[in-house]
PDB file of C-alpha atoms in Angstrom:
ATOM      1  CA  MET C 166      94.972 127.061  84.409  1.00 81.00           C
ATOM      2  CA  ASP C 167      91.469 125.375  84.900  1.00 92.00           C
ATOM      3  CA  TRP C 168      92.642 121.767  84.560  1.00 95.00           C
ATOM      4  CA  GLU C 169      89.462 120.444  86.238  1.00 94.00           C
ATOM      5  CA  SER C 170      87.570 121.522  83.083  1.00 96.00           C
ATOM      6  CA  TYR C 171      89.381 118.694  81.166  1.00 97.00           C
ATOM      7  CA  ALA C 172      87.877 115.808  82.926  1.00 97.00           C
ATOM      8  CA  VAL C 173      87.387 112.702  80.704  1.00 98.00           C
ATOM      9  CA  THR C 174      83.667 112.001  81.278  1.00 95.00           C
ATOM     10  CA  LYS C 175      83.529 108.567  79.541  1.00 94.00           C
ATOM     11  CA  CYS C 176      85.511 106.711  82.263  1.00 93.00           C
ATOM     12  CA  PRO C 177      85.139 106.164  85.930  1.00 93.00           C
ATOM     13  CA  PRO C 178      86.435 108.816  88.362  1.00 96.00           C
ATOM     14  CA  THR C 179      88.805 110.464  87.656  1.00 97.00           C
ATOM     15  CA  ILE C 180      91.046 111.297  84.692  1.00 98.00           C
ATOM     16  CA  TYR C 181      91.788 114.717  83.410  1.00 98.00           C
ATOM     17  CA  TYR C 182      93.492 115.249  79.953  1.00 98.00           C
ATOM     18  CA  VAL C 183      94.963 118.535  78.976  1.00 98.00           C
ATOM     19  CA  PRO C 184      96.180 118.774  75.422  1.00 97.00           C
ATOM     20  CA  ASN C 185      99.257 120.854  74.642  1.00 97.00           C
ATOM     21  CA  PHE C 186     100.161 121.448  78.298  1.00 97.00           C
ATOM     22  CA  ILE C 187     103.661 122.353  77.318  1.00 98.00           C
ATOM     23  CA  THR C 188     104.987 124.115  74.155  1.00 97.00           C
ATOM     24  CA  GLU C 189     106.897 122.336  71.247  1.00 98.00           C
ATOM     25  CA  GLU C 190     110.023 124.341  72.576  1.00 98.00           C
ATOM     26  CA  GLU C 191     109.704 122.936  76.050  1.00 98.00           C
ATOM     27  CA  GLU C 192     109.302 119.369  74.627  1.00 98.00           C
ATOM     28  CA  THR C 193     112.541 119.810  72.614  1.00 98.00           C
ATOM     29  CA  GLU C 194     114.314 120.960  75.797  1.00 98.00           C
ATOM     30  CA  ILE C 195     113.030 117.996  77.707  1.00 98.00           C
ATOM     31  CA  LEU C 196     114.018 115.359  74.916  1.00 98.00           C
ATOM     32  CA  GLN C 197     117.514 117.042  74.650  1.00 98.00           C
ATOM     33  CA  ALA C 198     118.072 116.886  78.513  1.00 98.00           C
ATOM     34  CA  VAL C 199     116.977 113.380  78.672  1.00 98.00           C
ATOM     35  CA  ASP C 200     119.176 112.375  75.822  1.00 97.00           C
ATOM     36  CA  LYS C 201     122.124 113.913  77.609  1.00 96.00           C
ATOM     37  CA  THR C 202     121.595 111.868  80.868  1.00 96.00           C
ATOM     38  CA  PRO C 203     124.660 109.657  81.597  1.00 95.00           C
ATOM     39  CA  ARG C 204     123.982 106.014  80.967  1.00 94.00           C
ATOM     40  CA  PRO C 205     124.589 104.973  84.746  1.00 95.00           C
ATOM     41  CA  ARG C 206     121.567 107.081  85.717  1.00 95.00           C
ATOM     42  CA  TRP C 207     119.310 104.767  83.700  1.00 97.00           C
ATOM     43  CA  THR C 208     117.703 101.515  84.993  1.00 96.00           C
ATOM     44  CA  GLN C 209     117.359  98.996  82.205  1.00 95.00           C
ATOM     45  CA  LEU C 210     114.280  96.764  82.197  1.00 94.00           C
ATOM     46  CA  SER C 211     113.250  94.126  79.797  1.00 89.00           C
ATOM     47  CA  ASN C 212     110.762  96.275  77.995  1.00 90.00           C
ATOM     48  CA  ARG C 213     111.867  99.903  78.612  1.00 95.00           C
ATOM     49  CA  ARG C 214     114.371 101.904  80.602  1.00 97.00           C
ATOM     50  CA  LEU C 215     113.831 104.591  83.415  1.00 98.00           C
ATOM     51  CA  ILE C 216     115.255 107.182  85.539  1.00 98.00           C
ATOM     52  CA  ASN C 217     114.055 108.159  89.194  1.00 97.00           C
ATOM     53  CA  TYR C 218     114.644 111.645  90.134  1.00 97.00           C
ATOM     54  CA  GLY C 219     114.067 112.899  93.724  1.00 96.00           C
ATOM     55  CA  GLY C 220     115.003 109.444  95.093  1.00 94.00           C
ATOM     56  CA  VAL C 221     114.066 105.857  94.791  1.00 94.00           C
ATOM     57  CA  PRO C 222     110.729 105.058  96.447  1.00 93.00           C
ATOM     58  CA  HIS C 223     110.779 102.340  99.056  1.00 91.00           C
ATOM     59  CA  PRO C 224     108.314 101.016 101.646  1.00 91.00           C
ATOM     60  CA  LYS C 225     110.733 102.012 104.392  1.00 89.00           C
ATOM     61  CA  GLY C 226     110.890 105.567 102.999  1.00 89.00           C
ATOM     62  CA  MET C 227     112.726 107.376  99.998  1.00 94.00           C
ATOM     63  CA  ILE C 228     116.054 109.087 100.679  1.00 92.00           C
ATOM     64  CA  ALA C 229     115.485 112.392  98.970  1.00 93.00           C
ATOM     65  CA  GLU C 230     117.724 113.628  96.198  1.00 93.00           C
ATOM     66  CA  ASP C 231     117.957 116.907  94.492  1.00 93.00           C
ATOM     67  CA  ILE C 232     115.960 117.078  91.147  1.00 96.00           C
ATOM     68  CA  PRO C 233     117.777 118.754  88.270  1.00 95.00           C
ATOM     69  CA  SER C 234     116.760 122.451  87.685  1.00 95.00           C
ATOM     70  CA  TRP C 235     115.595 121.764  83.996  1.00 96.00           C
ATOM     71  CA  LEU C 236     113.309 119.064  85.533  1.00 98.00           C
ATOM     72  CA  ASN C 237     112.293 120.941  88.720  1.00 97.00           C
ATOM     73  CA  HIS C 238     110.795 123.698  86.576  1.00 97.00           C
ATOM     74  CA  TYR C 239     108.048 121.128  85.510  1.00 98.00           C
ATOM     75  CA  VAL C 240     107.703 119.821  89.043  1.00 98.00           C
ATOM     76  CA  GLU C 241     106.812 123.458  89.917  1.00 97.00           C
ATOM     77  CA  CYS C 242     104.451 123.776  87.202  1.00 97.00           C
ATOM     78  CA  ILE C 243     102.532 120.647  88.510  1.00 98.00           C
ATOM     79  CA  ASN C 244     102.698 122.145  92.068  1.00 97.00           C
ATOM     80  CA  GLN C 245     101.184 125.344  90.950  1.00 96.00           C
ATOM     81  CA  LEU C 246      98.144 123.472  89.836  1.00 96.00           C
ATOM     82  CA  ASN C 247      97.162 122.350  93.242  1.00 95.00           C
ATOM     83  CA  LEU C 248      96.495 118.777  92.409  1.00 96.00           C
ATOM     84  CA  TYR C 249      97.031 117.585  95.961  1.00 94.00           C
ATOM     85  CA  GLU C 250      95.864 118.466  99.469  1.00 90.00           C
ATOM     86  CA  GLU C 251      97.110 121.804 100.809  1.00 88.00           C
ATOM     87  CA  GLY C 252     100.672 121.705 101.895  1.00 89.00           C
ATOM     88  CA  ILE C 253     101.600 118.613  99.779  1.00 95.00           C
ATOM     89  CA  GLN C 254     104.194 119.221  96.954  1.00 96.00           C
ATOM     90  CA  ALA C 255     105.476 116.813  94.121  1.00 97.00           C
ATOM     91  CA  ASN C 256     108.855 115.571  95.109  1.00 96.00           C
ATOM     92  CA  HIS C 257     109.524 112.771  92.741  1.00 97.00           C
ATOM     93  CA  VAL C 258     109.656 112.288  88.848  1.00 98.00           C
ATOM     94  CA  LEU C 259     109.887 108.891  87.055  1.00 98.00           C
ATOM     95  CA  ILE C 260     111.152 109.240  83.421  1.00 98.00           C
ATOM     96  CA  ASN C 261     110.351 106.400  81.297  1.00 98.00           C
ATOM     97  CA  GLU C 262     111.658 105.830  77.720  1.00 98.00           C
ATOM     98  CA  TYR C 263     109.442 103.689  75.355  1.00 98.00           C
ATOM     99  CA  LEU C 264     110.588 102.769  72.041  1.00 98.00           C
ATOM    100  CA  PRO C 265     108.136 101.347  69.487  1.00 97.00           C
ATOM    101  CA  CYS C 266     106.827  97.837  70.450  1.00 97.00           C
ATOM    102  CA  GLN C 267     107.755  98.556  74.056  1.00 97.00           C
ATOM    103  CA  GLY C 268     105.135  98.903  76.855  1.00 97.00           C
ATOM    104  CA  ILE C 269     104.264  98.141  80.430  1.00 96.00           C
ATOM    105  CA  MET C 270     102.278  95.248  81.949  1.00 93.00           C
ATOM    106  CA  PRO C 271      98.989  96.033  83.917  1.00 93.00           C
ATOM    107  CA  HIS C 272      99.813  97.324  87.395  1.00 93.00           C
ATOM    108  CA  LEU C 273      98.723  99.808  90.088  1.00 93.00           C
ATOM    109  CA  ASP C 274     101.154 102.508  91.304  1.00 94.00           C
ATOM    110  CA  GLY C 275     100.125 101.566  94.828  1.00 91.00           C
ATOM    111  CA  PRO C 276     100.605 103.083  98.353  1.00 93.00           C
ATOM    112  CA  LEU C 277     104.034 104.352  98.109  1.00 94.00           C
ATOM    113  CA  PHE C 278     102.693 107.383  96.515  1.00 97.00           C
ATOM    114  CA  TYR C 279     100.102 110.098  97.130  1.00 97.00           C
ATOM    115  CA  PRO C 280      96.940 108.804  95.134  1.00 97.00           C
ATOM    116  CA  THR C 281      97.189 111.524  92.508  1.00 97.00           C
ATOM    117  CA  ILE C 282      99.814 111.365  89.457  1.00 97.00           C
ATOM    118  CA  ALA C 283     100.521 113.694  86.761  1.00 98.00           C
ATOM    119  CA  THR C 284     102.306 112.619  83.542  1.00 98.00           C
ATOM    120  CA  ILE C 285     103.704 114.785  80.698  1.00 98.00           C
ATOM    121  CA  SER C 286     104.280 112.961  77.400  1.00 98.00           C
ATOM    122  CA  CYS C 287     107.022 113.945  74.954  1.00 98.00           C
ATOM    123  CA  GLY C 288     108.052 112.654  71.551  1.00 98.00           C
ATOM    124  CA  SER C 289     105.519 109.926  70.619  1.00 98.00           C
ATOM    125  CA  HIS C 290     101.823 109.364  71.496  1.00 98.00           C
ATOM    126  CA  THR C 291     100.759 106.239  73.236  1.00 98.00           C
ATOM    127  CA  ILE C 292      97.543 104.600  74.437  1.00 98.00           C
ATOM    128  CA  LEU C 293      97.006 103.848  78.048  1.00 97.00           C
ATOM    129  CA  GLU C 294      94.694 101.011  78.717  1.00 96.00           C
ATOM    130  CA  TYR C 295      92.845 100.644  82.059  1.00 96.00           C
ATOM    131  CA  CYS C 296      91.289  97.413  83.158  1.00 94.00           C
ATOM    132  CA  ASP C 297      89.707  95.966  86.465  1.00 89.00           C
ATOM    133  CA  GLN C 298      90.621  92.612  87.974  1.00 77.00           C
ATOM    134  CA  VAL C 299      87.883  90.348  89.404  1.00 69.00           C
ATOM    135  CA  GLU C 300      87.731  86.893  90.673  1.00 59.00           C
ATOM    136  CA  SER C 301      85.985  84.294  88.415  1.00 57.00           C
ATOM    137  CA  ASN C 302      85.082  80.717  89.386  1.00 56.00           C
ATOM    138  CA  THR C 303      86.862  78.316  87.231  1.00 55.00           C
ATOM    139  CA  SER C 304      85.532  75.248  89.248  1.00 52.00           C
ATOM    140  CA  GLU C 305      83.669  74.444  92.422  1.00 56.00           C
ATOM    141  CA  SER C 306      86.998  74.656  94.194  1.00 54.00           C
ATOM    142  CA  SER C 307      89.050  77.186  92.495  1.00 56.00           C
ATOM    143  CA  THR C 308      88.955  80.820  91.207  1.00 56.00           C
ATOM    144  CA  ALA C 309      91.110  82.852  88.872  1.00 59.00           C
ATOM    145  CA  LEU C 310      91.717  86.513  88.433  1.00 60.00           C
ATOM    146  CA  VAL C 311      90.100  87.938  85.322  1.00 64.00           C
ATOM    147  CA  ARG C 312      90.954  91.233  83.750  1.00 71.00           C
ATOM    148  CA  ASN C 313      88.257  93.261  81.973  1.00 79.00           C
ATOM    149  CA  ARG C 314      89.364  96.265  79.906  1.00 80.00           C
ATOM    150  CA  LYS C 315      87.443  99.292  81.249  1.00 86.00           C
ATOM    151  CA  THR C 316      88.723 102.159  78.958  1.00 94.00           C
ATOM    152  CA  LYS C 317      91.539 103.577  76.864  1.00 96.00           C
ATOM    153  CA  VAL C 318      93.035 107.077  76.876  1.00 98.00           C
ATOM    154  CA  LEU C 319      95.347 108.440  73.921  1.00 98.00           C
ATOM    155  CA  LEU C 320      98.281 110.459  75.272  1.00 98.00           C
ATOM    156  CA  GLU C 321      99.437 112.998  72.732  1.00 98.00           C
ATOM    157  CA  PRO C 322     102.853 114.616  72.626  1.00 98.00           C
ATOM    158  CA  ARG C 323     102.990 117.659  75.020  1.00 98.00           C
ATOM    159  CA  SER C 324      99.852 116.560  76.815  1.00 98.00           C
ATOM    160  CA  LEU C 325      99.164 116.298  80.638  1.00 98.00           C
ATOM    161  CA  LEU C 326      97.329 113.460  82.192  1.00 98.00           C
ATOM    162  CA  VAL C 327      96.066 113.571  85.845  1.00 98.00           C
ATOM    163  CA  VAL C 328      94.829 110.432  87.536  1.00 98.00           C
ATOM    164  CA  LYS C 329      93.212 110.255  90.945  1.00 97.00           C
ATOM    165  CA  ASP C 330      90.303 108.507  92.891  1.00 97.00           C
ATOM    166  CA  ASP C 331      89.014 105.086  91.410  1.00 95.00           C
ATOM    167  CA  MET C 332      91.099 105.356  88.446  1.00 96.00           C
ATOM    168  CA  TYR C 333      94.278 105.416  90.592  1.00 96.00           C
ATOM    169  CA  HIS C 334      93.123 102.885  93.335  1.00 95.00           C
ATOM    170  CA  LYS C 335      91.050 100.418  91.471  1.00 93.00           C
ATOM    171  CA  TYR C 336      91.904 100.098  87.810  1.00 95.00           C
ATOM    172  CA  LEU C 337      95.155  98.721  86.528  1.00 95.00           C
ATOM    173  CA  HIS C 338      96.869 100.556  83.787  1.00 96.00           C
ATOM    174  CA  SER C 339      99.062  99.300  80.980  1.00 96.00           C
ATOM    175  CA  ILE C 340     100.701 100.049  77.544  1.00 97.00           C
ATOM    176  CA  ALA C 341     100.443  97.327  74.868  1.00 96.00           C
ATOM    177  CA  GLU C 342     103.677  96.481  73.143  1.00 97.00           C
ATOM    178  CA  LEU C 343     102.673  97.648  69.733  1.00 97.00           C
ATOM    179  CA  GLU C 344     104.290  99.417  66.633  1.00 98.00           C
ATOM    180  CA  ARG C 345     101.273 101.465  65.851  1.00 97.00           C
ATOM    181  CA  ASP C 346      97.808 102.291  67.260  1.00 98.00           C
ATOM    182  CA  VAL C 347      94.469 102.267  65.501  1.00 96.00           C
ATOM    183  CA  ILE C 348      92.013 104.900  66.965  1.00 97.00           C
ATOM    184  CA  ASP C 349      88.517 103.600  67.510  1.00 95.00           C
ATOM    185  CA  ASP C 350      85.462 104.744  69.619  1.00 93.00           C
ATOM    186  CA  SER C 351      86.809 103.037  72.741  1.00 94.00           C
ATOM    187  CA  VAL C 352      89.215 105.925  73.244  1.00 97.00           C
ATOM    188  CA  ALA C 353      87.542 107.790  76.146  1.00 97.00           C
ATOM    189  CA  ASN C 354      89.184 111.195  75.563  1.00 97.00           C
ATOM    190  CA  LEU C 355      88.438 111.481  71.882  1.00 96.00           C
ATOM    191  CA  PRO C 356      86.342 114.696  72.333  1.00 95.00           C
ATOM    192  CA  LEU C 357      89.445 116.386  73.727  1.00 96.00           C
ATOM    193  CA  LEU C 358      91.783 115.512  70.869  1.00 94.00           C
ATOM    194  CA  SER C 359      92.203 117.990  68.114  1.00 82.00           C
ATOM    195  CA  ASN C 360      93.626 116.274  65.135  1.00 88.00           C
ATOM    196  CA  VAL C 361      92.866 112.706  65.774  1.00 94.00           C
ATOM    197  CA  ALA C 362      89.782 110.802  64.443  1.00 94.00           C
ATOM    198  CA  ILE C 363      88.363 107.312  64.474  1.00 95.00           C
ATOM    199  CA  GLY C 364      90.190 105.034  61.909  1.00 96.00           C
ATOM    200  CA  ASP C 365      93.372 106.989  62.090  1.00 97.00           C
ATOM    201  CA  VAL C 366      96.545 104.723  62.387  1.00 97.00           C
ATOM    202  CA  LEU C 367      99.300 106.409  64.328  1.00 97.00           C
ATOM    203  CA  PRO C 368     102.836 104.974  64.211  1.00 98.00           C
ATOM    204  CA  ARG C 369     104.658 105.030  67.417  1.00 98.00           C
ATOM    205  CA  THR C 370     108.244 106.615  67.743  1.00 98.00           C
ATOM    206  CA  LYS C 371     110.393 107.004  70.943  1.00 98.00           C
ATOM    207  CA  ARG C 372     108.249 108.359  73.641  1.00 98.00           C
ATOM    208  CA  ILE C 373     109.598 110.136  76.912  1.00 98.00           C
ATOM    209  CA  SER C 374     107.163 110.325  79.806  1.00 98.00           C
ATOM    210  CA  LEU C 375     107.632 112.398  83.038  1.00 98.00           C
ATOM    211  CA  THR C 376     105.367 110.988  85.811  1.00 98.00           C
ATOM    212  CA  ILE C 377     105.395 113.574  88.543  1.00 98.00           C
ATOM    213  CA  ARG C 378     104.131 112.680  92.075  1.00 97.00           C
ATOM    214  CA  HIS C 379     104.399 112.909  95.817  1.00 97.00           C
ATOM    215  CA  VAL C 380     106.186 110.215  97.946  1.00 97.00           C
ATOM    216  CA  PRO C 381     104.800 110.750 101.430  1.00 95.00           C
ATOM    217  CA  ARG C 382     107.459 108.745 103.336  1.00 92.00           C
ATOM    218  CA  THR C 383     110.584 110.662 102.621  1.00 92.00           C
ATOM    219  CA  SER C 384     113.673 111.343 104.812  1.00 82.00           C
ATOM    220  CA  LYS C 385     114.628 114.888 105.550  1.00 68.00           C
ATOM    221  CA  MET C 386     118.329 114.197 104.656  1.00 62.00           C
ATOM    222  CA  ARG C 387     118.808 115.140 101.022  1.00 59.00           C
ATOM    223  CA  ILE C 388     121.514 113.848  98.636  1.00 57.00           C
ATOM    224  CA  LYS C 389     122.855 116.103  96.098  1.00 60.00           C
ATOM    225  CA  ILE C 390     123.306 114.662  92.672  1.00 57.00           C
ATOM    226  CA  VAL C 391     126.407 116.322  90.881  1.00 51.00           C
TER     227      VAL C 391
END
């Protein structure tokens, strides 16, 4: 597919947003597979829970683990898009579960990953907010970091988001802890949305995201997960 034709032009370089990247049947299969995941595989955080597949990224290197076949299908779908440099393949999936009123603080994904990420959303929509972080003088002797919101992107169920360039390296991304979202003209990908209009109020339900990426520092030894 020509994913590069889905560029979000109302934001800095570069975000691509592809609606209906997967089918409703594939979405159901993903949600059912995640629901069947044994509890010990989950890492519980204060505002969400997650699973690492492919290994746990670490500055000293990731010890590679096998990715389940149901999930590897979507890794291969991403690899077939040729998002990365020649010879580089996705080898890691982070699954996040967000319930209504759950989110994530502003952050950068950082240097542990190749600077292109692909995210498939299932279940509920969410709004991803991007901001920059600049120093501001608070007095003659001190400064503080000030965050300025740059843009927002609505992620619909079954959509694909691709982030690279400045939007990966420079702008922090976050999800506000809200029960519902009100659509306004600050949503940068509004022209790419089919059934959403300004003024719509969208209640959140449970969302499962698959963030698929490449971890460069990975051991050749692989651990098979039974």
